[in-house]
Amino acid sequence: MSESWIVGINPVEGALSNDAERVREVLVENGQRNARVLELAERAKKLNIPVLHRPRDELDKHAGEARHQGVVARCEAAPAAHENDLAGLLERDGSDALVLVLDGVTDPHNLGACLRSAAAAKVTAVIVPKDRAVGLTPVVRRASAGGADRVPLIAVTNLARTLRELKDAGVWITGLAGDTDTTIYGVDFKGPVALVLGSEGEGIRRLTRELCDFVAKIPMPGTMESLNVSVATGVVLFEALRQRSVKR
């Protein structure tokens, strides 16, 4: 059975709060005095999860490039979501289905921040391509502040095929791009919707854009030409939620 390391205060807190049965042990840096880390250690002990005090370099090894803040947890990996799970997720959420598609996001901090926003918006699933995109690394988990464990992340072999499957399932697809007159405030996000954002450098790819039902932009009256992809994700997700909260 595969295992993974959860790194940092917020991700470890999320694991203990939501998936404690998967946590096998918690490692705390020797001499740690951070009140939140010590509270997590006490909580783990009350849940009968072993708490081990270890030198910093051991935590560094498990954390990789992520900043561990003095605490990591070894967990049984949650069952990964697969392409064939998407139909069931869409059926579960029905007319409330809200899918986030990230076309080529390679920065782990950006993916983590997008997952955090997706979890906050109760997104049905986040879809990424298997190639030319970052996967679920410790850095992504930490940047997601626990969001990576709360929303299904589905890596697909062929993004264009998946978008066609979404359309066949009755999902309306809106891509974000700056070179259009339509704004996100002029698109109807009620009902089953997929929102597509691309990489910061290239945006959504040509074929991906062609498969979108609508293309819209976030209006920016200031001097900046674009937003960080994670910021743009938060803006458009919560515009969709705002519209859905208005009585039909």
mmCIF file of C-alpha atoms in Angstrom:
data_model
loop_
_atom_site.group_PDB
_atom_site.id
_atom_site.type_symbol
_atom_site.label_atom_id
_atom_site.label_comp_id
_atom_site.label_asym_id
_atom_site.label_seq_id
_atom_site.Cartn_x
_atom_site.Cartn_y
_atom_site.Cartn_z
ATOM 1 C CA MET A 1 0.000 0.000 0.000
ATOM 2 C CA SER A 2 1.457 3.357 -1.025
ATOM 3 C CA GLU A 3 2.255 6.057 1.486
ATOM 4 C CA SER A 4 2.941 9.776 1.294
ATOM 5 C CA TRP A 5 4.346 12.479 3.529
ATOM 6 C CA ILE A 6 2.143 15.383 4.571
ATOM 7 C CA VAL A 7 4.326 18.413 5.210
ATOM 8 C CA GLY A 8 3.726 21.568 7.254
ATOM 9 C CA ILE A 9 1.356 22.729 9.989
ATOM 10 C CA ASN A 10 -1.817 23.309 7.973
ATOM 11 C CA PRO A 11 -1.586 20.109 5.878
ATOM 12 C CA VAL A 12 -0.853 17.964 8.954
ATOM 13 C CA GLU A 13 -3.709 19.640 10.814
ATOM 14 C CA GLY A 14 -5.979 18.898 7.856
ATOM 15 C CA ALA A 15 -4.915 15.258 7.823
ATOM 16 C CA LEU A 16 -5.590 14.854 11.550
ATOM 17 C CA SER A 17 -8.955 16.604 11.267
ATOM 18 C CA ASN A 18 -10.253 14.875 8.140
ATOM 19 C CA ASP A 19 -8.306 11.649 7.580
ATOM 20 C CA ALA A 20 -6.817 10.666 10.950
ATOM 21 C CA GLU A 21 -7.354 6.982 10.181
ATOM 22 C CA ARG A 22 -4.792 7.283 7.384
ATOM 23 C CA VAL A 23 -2.080 8.936 9.520
ATOM 24 C CA ARG A 24 0.524 6.380 10.547
ATOM 25 C CA GLU A 25 2.941 8.610 12.497
ATOM 26 C CA VAL A 26 3.803 12.235 13.121
ATOM 27 C CA LEU A 27 7.396 13.457 13.171
ATOM 28 C CA VAL A 28 8.219 16.580 15.178
ATOM 29 C CA GLU A 29 11.548 18.383 14.955
ATOM 30 C CA ASN A 30 13.716 18.063 18.060
ATOM 31 C CA GLY A 31 13.431 21.083 20.344
ATOM 32 C CA GLN A 32 10.299 22.331 18.630
ATOM 33 C CA ARG A 33 8.530 25.087 20.598
ATOM 34 C CA ASN A 34 5.930 26.260 18.112
ATOM 35 C CA ALA A 35 2.607 26.128 19.991
ATOM 36 C CA ARG A 36 0.678 24.880 16.969
ATOM 37 C CA VAL A 37 3.152 22.072 16.318
ATOM 38 C CA LEU A 38 3.001 20.998 19.959
ATOM 39 C CA GLU A 39 -0.805 21.087 19.840
ATOM 40 C CA LEU A 40 -0.761 18.851 16.763
ATOM 41 C CA ALA A 41 1.528 16.419 18.573
ATOM 42 C CA GLU A 42 -0.886 16.267 21.513
ATOM 43 C CA ARG A 43 -3.846 15.759 19.227
ATOM 44 C CA ALA A 44 -2.049 12.917 17.445
ATOM 45 C CA LYS A 45 -1.284 11.230 20.761
ATOM 46 C CA LYS A 46 -4.951 11.419 21.786
ATOM 47 C CA LEU A 47 -5.790 9.701 18.490
ATOM 48 C CA ASN A 48 -3.242 6.957 19.348
ATOM 49 C CA ILE A 49 -0.978 8.026 16.500
ATOM 50 C CA PRO A 50 2.742 7.636 17.282
ATOM 51 C CA VAL A 51 4.594 10.948 17.682
ATOM 52 C CA LEU A 52 8.349 10.772 17.136
ATOM 53 C CA HIS A 53 10.861 13.551 17.784
ATOM 54 C CA ARG A 54 13.541 13.608 15.105
ATOM 55 C CA PRO A 55 16.442 15.868 13.970
ATOM 56 C CA ARG A 56 15.696 18.554 11.430
ATOM 57 C CA ASP A 57 17.617 16.865 8.618
ATOM 58 C CA GLU A 58 15.333 13.829 8.812
ATOM 59 C CA LEU A 59 12.274 16.029 8.377
ATOM 60 C CA ASP A 60 14.064 17.863 5.547
ATOM 61 C CA LYS A 61 14.546 14.541 3.770
ATOM 62 C CA HIS A 62 10.855 13.693 3.917
ATOM 63 C CA ALA A 63 9.741 17.224 3.008
ATOM 64 C CA GLY A 64 11.823 17.549 -0.144
ATOM 65 C CA GLU A 65 11.482 21.117 -1.410
ATOM 66 C CA ALA A 66 8.530 21.920 0.860
ATOM 67 C CA ARG A 67 8.995 23.911 4.080
ATOM 68 C CA HIS A 68 7.911 21.592 6.889
ATOM 69 C CA GLN A 69 7.703 24.099 9.788
ATOM 70 C CA GLY A 70 8.876 21.419 12.208
ATOM 71 C CA VAL A 71 6.219 18.769 11.556
ATOM 72 C CA VAL A 72 5.497 16.065 8.971
ATOM 73 C CA ALA A 73 3.150 13.100 8.962
ATOM 74 C CA ARG A 74 3.446 9.728 7.248
ATOM 75 C CA CYS A 75 0.091 8.757 5.816
ATOM 76 C CA GLU A 76 -1.463 5.960 3.873
ATOM 77 C CA ALA A 77 -2.086 7.496 0.475
ATOM 78 C CA ALA A 78 -5.728 8.251 -0.245
ATOM 79 C CA PRO A 79 -7.206 6.374 -3.200
ATOM 80 C CA ALA A 80 -6.316 8.370 -6.288
ATOM 81 C CA ALA A 81 -9.132 9.664 -8.446
ATOM 82 C CA HIS A 82 -9.090 8.306 -11.997
ATOM 83 C CA GLU A 83 -10.557 9.375 -15.297
ATOM 84 C CA ASN A 84 -13.344 6.831 -15.011
ATOM 85 C CA ASP A 85 -14.414 8.408 -11.690
ATOM 86 C CA LEU A 86 -15.424 11.643 -13.383
ATOM 87 C CA ALA A 87 -18.822 10.462 -14.627
ATOM 88 C CA GLY A 88 -19.814 9.388 -11.127
ATOM 89 C CA LEU A 89 -18.691 12.693 -9.621
ATOM 90 C CA LEU A 90 -20.708 14.628 -12.189
ATOM 91 C CA GLU A 91 -23.758 12.478 -11.522
ATOM 92 C CA ARG A 92 -23.349 12.981 -7.773
ATOM 93 C CA ASP A 93 -23.343 16.782 -8.039
ATOM 94 C CA GLY A 94 -25.850 17.011 -10.892
ATOM 95 C CA SER A 95 -26.805 20.585 -11.774
ATOM 96 C CA ASP A 96 -24.416 21.846 -9.075
ATOM 97 C CA ALA A 97 -21.367 20.283 -10.762
ATOM 98 C CA LEU A 98 -18.457 22.733 -10.878
ATOM 99 C CA VAL A 99 -15.283 21.453 -12.508
ATOM 100 C CA LEU A 100 -11.908 23.204 -12.614
ATOM 101 C CA VAL A 101 -9.619 22.353 -15.538
ATOM 102 C CA LEU A 102 -5.983 23.472 -15.377
ATOM 103 C CA ASP A 103 -4.302 23.218 -18.766
ATOM 104 C CA GLY A 104 -0.553 23.024 -18.218
ATOM 105 C CA VAL A 105 0.076 24.493 -14.742
ATOM 106 C CA THR A 106 3.640 23.484 -13.916
ATOM 107 C CA ASP A 107 4.394 25.475 -10.759
ATOM 108 C CA PRO A 108 3.612 23.403 -7.632
ATOM 109 C CA HIS A 109 2.795 26.478 -5.567
ATOM 110 C CA ASN A 110 0.235 27.565 -8.158
ATOM 111 C CA LEU A 111 -1.373 24.128 -8.317
ATOM 112 C CA GLY A 112 -1.507 23.985 -4.525
ATOM 113 C CA ALA A 113 -3.141 27.404 -4.325
ATOM 114 C CA CYS A 114 -5.657 26.393 -7.012
ATOM 115 C CA LEU A 115 -6.546 23.255 -5.034
ATOM 116 C CA ARG A 116 -7.026 25.376 -1.929
ATOM 117 C CA SER A 117 -9.485 27.638 -3.763
ATOM 118 C CA ALA A 118 -11.171 24.624 -5.347
ATOM 119 C CA ALA A 119 -11.713 23.014 -1.952
ATOM 120 C CA ALA A 120 -13.078 26.285 -0.545
ATOM 121 C CA ALA A 121 -15.508 26.513 -3.478
ATOM 122 C CA LYS A 122 -16.536 22.845 -3.094
ATOM 123 C CA VAL A 123 -15.466 22.017 -6.624
ATOM 124 C CA THR A 124 -16.611 18.663 -7.995
ATOM 125 C CA ALA A 125 -13.166 17.795 -9.398
ATOM 126 C CA VAL A 126 -9.950 19.394 -10.604
ATOM 127 C CA ILE A 127 -8.707 18.050 -13.930
ATOM 128 C CA VAL A 128 -5.100 18.307 -15.124
ATOM 129 C CA PRO A 129 -3.231 16.659 -18.008
ATOM 130 C CA LYS A 130 -0.773 13.927 -17.089
ATOM 131 C CA ASP A 131 1.896 15.467 -19.317
ATOM 132 C CA ARG A 132 3.272 19.018 -19.176
ATOM 133 C CA ALA A 133 1.834 19.631 -15.727
ATOM 134 C CA VAL A 134 2.879 19.232 -12.106
ATOM 135 C CA GLY A 135 1.559 16.326 -10.046
ATOM 136 C CA LEU A 136 0.610 16.010 -6.396
ATOM 137 C CA THR A 137 3.990 16.679 -4.744
ATOM 138 C CA PRO A 138 4.725 17.599 -1.081
ATOM 139 C CA VAL A 139 5.099 21.231 -2.192
ATOM 140 C CA VAL A 140 1.661 21.104 -3.818
ATOM 141 C CA ARG A 141 0.141 19.557 -0.698
ATOM 142 C CA ARG A 142 1.615 22.204 1.567
ATOM 143 C CA ALA A 143 0.581 25.073 -0.701
ATOM 144 C CA SER A 144 -2.960 23.668 -0.799
ATOM 145 C CA ALA A 145 -3.265 24.000 3.024
ATOM 146 C CA GLY A 146 -5.168 20.715 3.140
ATOM 147 C CA GLY A 147 -7.152 21.339 -0.042
ATOM 148 C CA ALA A 148 -5.367 18.499 -1.834
ATOM 149 C CA ASP A 149 -7.118 16.039 0.483
ATOM 150 C CA ARG A 150 -10.556 17.611 0.070
ATOM 151 C CA VAL A 151 -11.087 17.782 -3.688
ATOM 152 C CA PRO A 152 -10.535 15.003 -6.282
ATOM 153 C CA LEU A 153 -7.554 15.712 -8.531
ATOM 154 C CA ILE A 154 -7.857 13.779 -11.788
ATOM 155 C CA ALA A 155 -4.877 13.533 -14.134
ATOM 156 C CA VAL A 156 -6.072 12.648 -17.638
ATOM 157 C CA THR A 157 -4.179 11.196 -20.584
ATOM 158 C CA ASN A 158 -6.011 13.210 -23.243
ATOM 159 C CA LEU A 159 -7.417 16.549 -22.077
ATOM 160 C CA ALA A 160 -9.279 17.204 -25.339
ATOM 161 C CA ARG A 161 -11.097 13.878 -25.061
ATOM 162 C CA THR A 162 -12.041 14.641 -21.450
ATOM 163 C CA LEU A 163 -13.439 18.036 -22.451
ATOM 164 C CA ARG A 164 -15.566 16.334 -25.107
ATOM 165 C CA GLU A 165 -16.825 13.897 -22.469
ATOM 166 C CA LEU A 166 -17.756 16.822 -20.243
ATOM 167 C CA LYS A 167 -19.704 18.411 -23.095
ATOM 168 C CA ASP A 168 -21.474 15.101 -23.797
ATOM 169 C CA ALA A 169 -22.451 14.998 -20.111
ATOM 170 C CA GLY A 170 -24.149 18.389 -20.420
ATOM 171 C CA VAL A 171 -21.376 20.474 -18.858
ATOM 172 C CA TRP A 172 -20.883 23.961 -20.306
ATOM 173 C CA ILE A 173 -17.203 24.858 -20.664
ATOM 174 C CA THR A 174 -15.772 28.368 -20.272
ATOM 175 C CA GLY A 175 -12.107 29.076 -20.922
ATOM 176 C CA LEU A 176 -10.293 32.122 -19.572
ATOM 177 C CA ALA A 177 -8.221 34.256 -21.936
ATOM 178 C CA GLY A 178 -7.372 37.924 -22.151
ATOM 179 C CA ASP A 179 -8.047 38.460 -25.874
ATOM 180 C CA THR A 180 -11.846 38.506 -25.832
ATOM 181 C CA ASP A 181 -14.501 41.144 -25.242
ATOM 182 C CA THR A 182 -16.673 38.893 -23.061
ATOM 183 C CA THR A 183 -16.041 39.112 -19.319
ATOM 184 C CA ILE A 184 -16.731 36.464 -16.702
ATOM 185 C CA TYR A 185 -19.587 38.668 -15.484
ATOM 186 C CA GLY A 186 -21.320 38.198 -18.829
ATOM 187 C CA VAL A 187 -21.259 34.388 -18.765
ATOM 188 C CA ASP A 188 -23.964 32.305 -17.082
ATOM 189 C CA PHE A 189 -22.253 29.964 -14.618
ATOM 190 C CA LYS A 190 -25.444 28.376 -13.286
ATOM 191 C CA GLY A 191 -25.885 24.663 -13.894
ATOM 192 C CA PRO A 192 -23.100 22.145 -14.592
ATOM 193 C CA VAL A 193 -20.019 24.166 -15.541
ATOM 194 C CA ALA A 194 -16.325 23.603 -16.225
ATOM 195 C CA LEU A 195 -13.848 26.476 -15.934
ATOM 196 C CA VAL A 196 -10.612 26.171 -17.901
ATOM 197 C CA LEU A 197 -7.446 28.090 -17.061
ATOM 198 C CA GLY A 198 -4.061 27.727 -18.703
ATOM 199 C CA SER A 199 -0.458 28.236 -17.758
ATOM 200 C CA GLU A 200 0.787 31.734 -17.002
ATOM 201 C CA GLY A 201 3.167 31.748 -19.925
ATOM 202 C CA GLU A 202 1.018 30.270 -22.709
ATOM 203 C CA GLY A 203 -2.553 30.334 -21.438
ATOM 204 C CA ILE A 204 -4.937 27.643 -22.607
ATOM 205 C CA ARG A 205 -3.783 25.717 -25.661
ATOM 206 C CA ARG A 206 -5.406 26.193 -29.075
ATOM 207 C CA LEU A 207 -7.268 22.868 -29.140
ATOM 208 C CA THR A 208 -8.430 23.349 -25.563
ATOM 209 C CA ARG A 209 -9.787 26.778 -26.457
ATOM 210 C CA GLU A 210 -11.581 25.437 -29.516
ATOM 211 C CA LEU A 211 -13.442 22.966 -27.315
ATOM 212 C CA CYS A 212 -14.737 25.664 -24.973
ATOM 213 C CA ASP A 213 -18.338 26.823 -25.353
ATOM 214 C CA PHE A 214 -17.380 30.315 -24.178
ATOM 215 C CA VAL A 215 -14.159 32.275 -23.757
ATOM 216 C CA ALA A 216 -14.129 35.073 -21.203
ATOM 217 C CA LYS A 217 -11.708 37.359 -19.429
ATOM 218 C CA ILE A 218 -11.375 38.877 -15.981
ATOM 219 C CA PRO A 219 -11.662 42.637 -16.554
ATOM 220 C CA MET A 220 -8.638 44.515 -15.275
ATOM 221 C CA PRO A 221 -8.783 48.307 -15.461
ATOM 222 C CA GLY A 222 -5.290 48.590 -13.998
ATOM 223 C CA THR A 223 -1.948 48.428 -15.772
ATOM 224 C CA MET A 224 -1.310 44.680 -15.312
ATOM 225 C CA GLU A 225 -2.067 42.476 -18.306
ATOM 226 C CA SER A 226 -2.737 39.250 -16.428
ATOM 227 C CA LEU A 227 -3.179 37.650 -13.029
ATOM 228 C CA ASN A 228 -1.349 34.751 -11.457
ATOM 229 C CA VAL A 229 -3.259 31.587 -12.434
ATOM 230 C CA SER A 230 -4.109 30.785 -8.818
ATOM 231 C CA VAL A 231 -5.507 34.282 -8.254
ATOM 232 C CA ALA A 232 -7.515 34.068 -11.486
ATOM 233 C CA THR A 233 -8.832 30.673 -10.367
ATOM 234 C CA GLY A 234 -10.117 32.124 -7.119
ATOM 235 C CA VAL A 235 -11.767 35.068 -8.881
ATOM 236 C CA VAL A 236 -13.670 32.984 -11.436
ATOM 237 C CA LEU A 237 -14.645 30.205 -9.014
ATOM 238 C CA PHE A 238 -16.214 32.623 -6.596
ATOM 239 C CA GLU A 239 -17.951 34.531 -9.390
ATOM 240 C CA ALA A 240 -19.536 31.190 -10.304
ATOM 241 C CA LEU A 241 -20.563 30.671 -6.678
ATOM 242 C CA ARG A 242 -21.970 34.194 -6.491
ATOM 243 C CA GLN A 243 -24.159 33.576 -9.507
ATOM 244 C CA ARG A 244 -25.335 30.234 -8.164
ATOM 245 C CA SER A 245 -26.350 31.844 -4.886
ATOM 246 C CA VAL A 246 -28.790 34.140 -6.708
ATOM 247 C CA LYS A 247 -32.270 32.638 -6.786
ATOM 248 C CA ARG A 248 -33.211 31.478 -10.245
#
